[in-house]
Coordinates of C-alpha atoms in Angstrom, one line a residue:
M299 CA 5.4 -39.3 -111.2
E300 CA 5.4 -42.4 -109.1
G301 CA 5.8 -39.8 -106.1
L302 CA 2.7 -38.1 -107.2
L303 CA 0.4 -40.9 -107.2
P304 CA -0.1 -41.2 -103.4
V305 CA -1.2 -37.7 -103.6
L306 CA -3.7 -38.1 -106.0
Q307 CA -5.2 -41.3 -104.6
R308 CA -5.4 -39.4 -101.2
H309 CA -7.5 -36.8 -102.9
P310 CA -9.1 -38.1 -105.9
G311 CA -11.8 -35.3 -106.0
L312 CA -9.7 -32.6 -105.6
S313 CA -7.1 -33.7 -108.1
V314 CA -10.0 -33.8 -110.4
L315 CA -11.2 -30.3 -109.8
V316 CA -7.8 -29.4 -110.0
C317 CA -7.5 -30.8 -113.5
A318 CA -10.8 -29.2 -114.5
L319 CA -9.4 -25.8 -113.5
M320 CA -6.4 -26.4 -115.8
F321 CA -8.6 -27.2 -118.8
R322 CA -10.5 -23.8 -117.9
V323 CA -7.3 -21.8 -118.2
A324 CA -6.4 -23.6 -121.4
H325 CA -10.1 -22.5 -122.5
R326 CA -9.1 -19.1 -121.7
L327 CA -5.6 -19.0 -123.5
L328 CA -7.0 -20.7 -126.8
Q329 CA -9.4 -17.4 -127.2
N330 CA -6.4 -15.4 -128.1
L331 CA -5.8 -17.8 -131.4
P332 CA -7.3 -16.6 -134.8
V333 CA -10.7 -17.6 -135.3
P334 CA -12.3 -17.8 -139.0
K335 CA -14.3 -14.9 -140.0
V336 CA -17.5 -16.9 -140.5
V337 CA -17.2 -18.2 -137.2
K338 CA -17.1 -14.7 -135.4
V339 CA -20.4 -13.4 -136.9
D340 CA -22.5 -16.0 -135.3
D341 CA -22.7 -16.6 -131.5
F342 CA -23.4 -20.3 -131.3
R343 CA -20.7 -21.0 -133.9
S344 CA -18.0 -18.9 -131.7
W345 CA -19.0 -20.7 -128.5
K346 CA -18.8 -24.0 -130.4
W347 CA -15.0 -23.3 -131.8
R348 CA -14.1 -22.4 -128.5
N349 CA -15.6 -25.7 -126.9
L350 CA -14.1 -27.9 -129.7
S351 CA -10.6 -26.2 -129.3
V352 CA -10.2 -27.2 -125.7
S353 CA -11.7 -30.8 -126.6
M354 CA -9.0 -31.3 -129.1
V355 CA -6.5 -30.4 -126.7
H356 CA -8.0 -33.1 -124.4
S357 CA -8.3 -35.7 -127.2
L358 CA -4.4 -35.3 -128.2
L359 CA -3.2 -35.3 -125.0
T360 CA -5.2 -38.4 -123.8
G361 CA -5.6 -40.2 -126.7
T362 CA -1.8 -40.6 -127.6
W363 CA -1.3 -40.9 -123.5
A364 CA -3.8 -43.7 -123.7
V365 CA -2.3 -45.9 -126.6
T366 CA 1.1 -45.2 -125.3
C367 CA 0.3 -46.6 -121.6
V368 CA -1.0 -49.9 -123.2
I369 CA 2.0 -49.9 -125.5
I370 CA 4.4 -49.9 -122.6
W371 CA 2.1 -51.8 -120.2
P372 CA 0.3 -54.4 -122.5
E373 CA -1.2 -56.0 -119.1
M374 CA -3.6 -52.9 -119.2
A375 CA -5.6 -54.5 -122.1
T376 CA -5.7 -57.9 -120.5
N377 CA -6.6 -57.3 -116.9
I378 CA -8.7 -54.2 -116.9
H379 CA -10.2 -55.0 -113.7
S380 CA -7.2 -54.4 -111.1
F381 CA -3.9 -53.5 -113.1
Y382 CA -2.6 -49.9 -113.4
T383 CA 0.3 -47.6 -113.0
A384 CA 0.9 -44.2 -111.9
P385 CA 0.5 -42.6 -115.5
A386 CA -2.6 -44.4 -116.1
Y387 CA -4.4 -43.2 -112.8
M388 CA -2.9 -39.6 -113.5
L389 CA -4.4 -40.0 -117.1
I390 CA -7.7 -40.8 -115.4
C391 CA -7.3 -37.9 -113.4
I392 CA -7.0 -35.3 -116.3
S393 CA -9.4 -36.7 -118.6
S394 CA -12.3 -36.7 -115.6
G395 CA -11.1 -33.3 -115.2
Y396 CA -11.8 -32.4 -118.6
F397 CA -15.2 -34.0 -118.8
V398 CA -16.2 -31.8 -115.6
Q399 CA -15.1 -28.6 -117.1
D400 CA -16.7 -29.5 -120.4
A401 CA -19.9 -30.1 -118.7
G402 CA -19.8 -27.1 -116.7
D403 CA -19.2 -25.0 -120.1
I404 CA -22.1 -26.8 -121.6
I405 CA -24.6 -25.6 -118.7
L406 CA -23.2 -22.3 -117.4
T407 CA -23.2 -21.0 -121.2
G408 CA -26.8 -21.9 -121.7
H409 CA -26.4 -24.6 -124.1
A410 CA -27.2 -27.8 -122.2
R411 CA -31.0 -28.3 -124.1
G412 CA -29.0 -28.4 -127.2
S413 CA -25.9 -30.7 -125.9
W414 CA -28.2 -33.0 -124.0
E415 CA -26.4 -36.0 -125.6
F416 CA -22.9 -34.9 -124.7
L417 CA -24.3 -34.3 -121.2
I418 CA -25.5 -37.5 -120.7
H419 CA -22.4 -39.1 -122.4
H420 CA -19.9 -37.0 -119.8
F421 CA -22.1 -38.4 -116.7
L422 CA -21.9 -41.9 -117.8
V423 CA -18.1 -41.1 -118.3
L424 CA -17.4 -39.7 -114.9
W425 CA -19.4 -42.1 -112.9
C426 CA -17.1 -44.9 -114.4
F427 CA -14.0 -42.7 -114.1
L428 CA -14.4 -41.4 -110.4
Y429 CA -15.4 -44.8 -109.4
S430 CA -12.0 -46.2 -110.8
L431 CA -10.3 -43.2 -108.9
Y432 CA -11.9 -43.8 -105.5
S433 CA -11.6 -47.6 -105.9
H434 CA -8.3 -48.2 -107.8
L435 CA -10.3 -50.7 -109.8
Y436 CA -11.0 -50.5 -113.7
V437 CA -8.2 -47.7 -114.0
A438 CA -6.7 -50.0 -117.0
G439 CA -10.3 -50.2 -118.6
A440 CA -10.5 -46.5 -118.4
V441 CA -7.2 -46.1 -120.3
V442 CA -8.5 -48.5 -123.1
A443 CA -11.6 -46.4 -123.0
L444 CA -9.8 -43.5 -123.9
F445 CA -8.5 -44.9 -127.2
V446 CA -11.6 -43.4 -128.6
E447 CA -10.1 -40.0 -128.3
V448 CA -7.9 -40.8 -130.8
N449 CA -10.9 -41.1 -133.2
S450 CA -12.1 -37.5 -131.1
V451 CA -9.2 -35.7 -132.9
T452 CA -10.8 -36.6 -136.5
L453 CA -14.0 -35.8 -135.2
H454 CA -13.1 -32.4 -133.6
L455 CA -11.3 -31.4 -136.8
R456 CA -14.5 -32.4 -138.9
L457 CA -16.6 -30.2 -136.9
M458 CA -14.2 -27.4 -136.8
L459 CA -13.9 -27.5 -140.6
K460 CA -17.8 -27.6 -140.9
L461 CA -17.7 -24.3 -138.8
A462 CA -15.4 -22.5 -140.9
S463 CA -17.7 -23.7 -144.2
Q464 CA -14.8 -25.8 -145.3
Q465 CA -16.7 -29.1 -146.2
S466 CA -15.8 -28.7 -149.9
S467 CA -11.7 -28.5 -149.0
S468 CA -9.1 -31.2 -149.6
L469 CA -8.7 -31.4 -145.9
Y470 CA -12.1 -32.1 -145.1
Q471 CA -12.2 -34.8 -147.7
I472 CA -9.1 -36.5 -146.2
N473 CA -10.5 -36.1 -142.7
K474 CA -13.6 -37.8 -143.5
F475 CA -11.8 -40.9 -144.5
L476 CA -9.3 -40.7 -141.8
N477 CA -12.3 -40.1 -139.3
L478 CA -14.1 -43.2 -140.5
F479 CA -11.2 -45.2 -140.1
T480 CA -10.4 -44.1 -136.7
Y481 CA -14.0 -44.4 -135.8
V482 CA -13.8 -48.0 -136.6
V483 CA -10.5 -48.7 -135.2
F484 CA -10.2 -46.7 -132.1
R485 CA -14.1 -46.0 -131.2
L486 CA -16.0 -48.9 -132.0
S487 CA -13.2 -51.6 -131.6
A488 CA -12.2 -50.3 -127.9
Q489 CA -15.9 -50.0 -126.8
F490 CA -16.9 -53.8 -128.2
Y491 CA -13.7 -55.1 -126.6
L492 CA -14.6 -53.4 -123.4
T493 CA -18.2 -54.6 -123.5
Y494 CA -16.7 -58.5 -124.7
Y495 CA -14.1 -58.3 -121.6
I496 CA -17.2 -57.4 -119.2
V497 CA -19.6 -60.2 -120.6
Q498 CA -16.8 -62.8 -120.3
N499 CA -15.8 -62.0 -116.9
Y500 CA -19.1 -60.5 -115.4
S501 CA -19.3 -63.4 -112.8
W502 CA -16.8 -62.1 -110.8
M503 CA -16.5 -58.4 -111.4
D504 CA -17.2 -55.6 -109.0
K505 CA -20.0 -53.4 -110.3
G506 CA -20.5 -55.8 -113.1
G507 CA -24.0 -55.0 -113.7
Y508 CA -23.4 -51.3 -113.7
F509 CA -20.7 -51.6 -116.1
L510 CA -22.7 -53.8 -118.5
V511 CA -25.4 -51.5 -118.5
T512 CA -23.4 -48.4 -118.9
M513 CA -21.5 -49.9 -122.0
T514 CA -24.7 -50.9 -123.7
L515 CA -25.6 -47.3 -123.3
M516 CA -22.5 -45.9 -124.6
N517 CA -22.5 -48.8 -127.3
T518 CA -26.1 -47.3 -128.6
M519 CA -25.0 -44.1 -128.6
I520 CA -21.6 -44.5 -130.7
L521 CA -23.8 -46.6 -133.2
I522 CA -26.0 -43.9 -133.8
Y523 CA -23.5 -41.3 -134.1
F524 CA -21.7 -43.7 -136.6
Y525 CA -24.9 -44.0 -138.7
R526 CA -25.4 -40.2 -138.6
L527 CA -21.6 -39.9 -139.6
L528 CA -22.0 -42.3 -142.5
R529 CA -25.5 -40.4 -143.6
A530 CA -23.7 -36.8 -143.4
D531 CA -20.4 -37.7 -145.0
F532 CA -21.1 -40.6 -147.4
F533 CA -24.6 -40.7 -148.1
P534 CA -26.1 -36.8 -147.9
P535 CA -29.6 -36.3 -149.0
S536 CA -29.9 -34.6 -152.3
R537 CA -30.6 -30.8 -152.3
A538 CA -34.2 -31.6 -153.9
H539 CA -34.8 -33.8 -151.0
M540 CA -33.9 -31.7 -148.5
E541 CA -36.0 -28.7 -150.1
R542 CA -39.2 -31.0 -150.2
N543 CA -38.8 -32.0 -146.7
G544 CA -38.1 -28.2 -145.7
T545 CA -34.7 -28.8 -144.2
H546 CA -32.6 -26.5 -146.6
N547 CA -33.3 -23.9 -143.5
N548 CA -32.4 -25.7 -140.8
N549 CA -30.1 -23.8 -138.2
V550 CA -26.5 -24.3 -137.5
K551 CA -27.2 -26.6 -134.2
K552 CA -28.7 -29.4 -136.4
F553 CA -26.2 -28.9 -139.1
L554 CA -23.3 -29.3 -136.4
N555 CA -25.1 -32.4 -135.0
E556 CA -24.5 -34.2 -138.2

């Protein structure tokens, strides 16, 4: 892996595109797996299932990789500005490739309007990750940021179970508590730790202002998502309330955004 690092550093943009192509190949291969019948009958559900399948692969890979990197090299958590290793740099290349692929999938399949929040998120992440790849700075910070992918595993599973209309299953009930736990431990904690680090070291950090604004936007988004998650899984509106407000016939897109 050390021998591959100079190649990646000389051609970071090309490396990201190659990784994006790899995730596109994974997208094609995953289409051969069985799909629940309730998913097949709806075009949006079918697209969302395929999209989430690739996202699950990315989350399982990068979440595990990020945590492993910090366990092996603890300095990544304390020197997010300039410390990095070959595996860490490669991880950011791979993850950037996924976000490029996913943004392209959303746009080219005509779902950009309904998924604009995800596109904003992907743009913010890609800007930060590409800066790290080209400048060789904040690679460790990007690795810590990928701790959120541990939570993304349970988030994706939650959505896939909803797509399959399995909200009443034991797996969904267990996952919703696990999802809450990982959201707090891996998503909120990682984001707020990075924000704290930037605030504490703002005076000397390169592009400190941009990263602080980016983290503020990201923090706002994840808190809104956290509120939606709590409302949907732990404090759902009553059926009578939904009918009074005419929300019982909401389409599947809104249903899956909660």
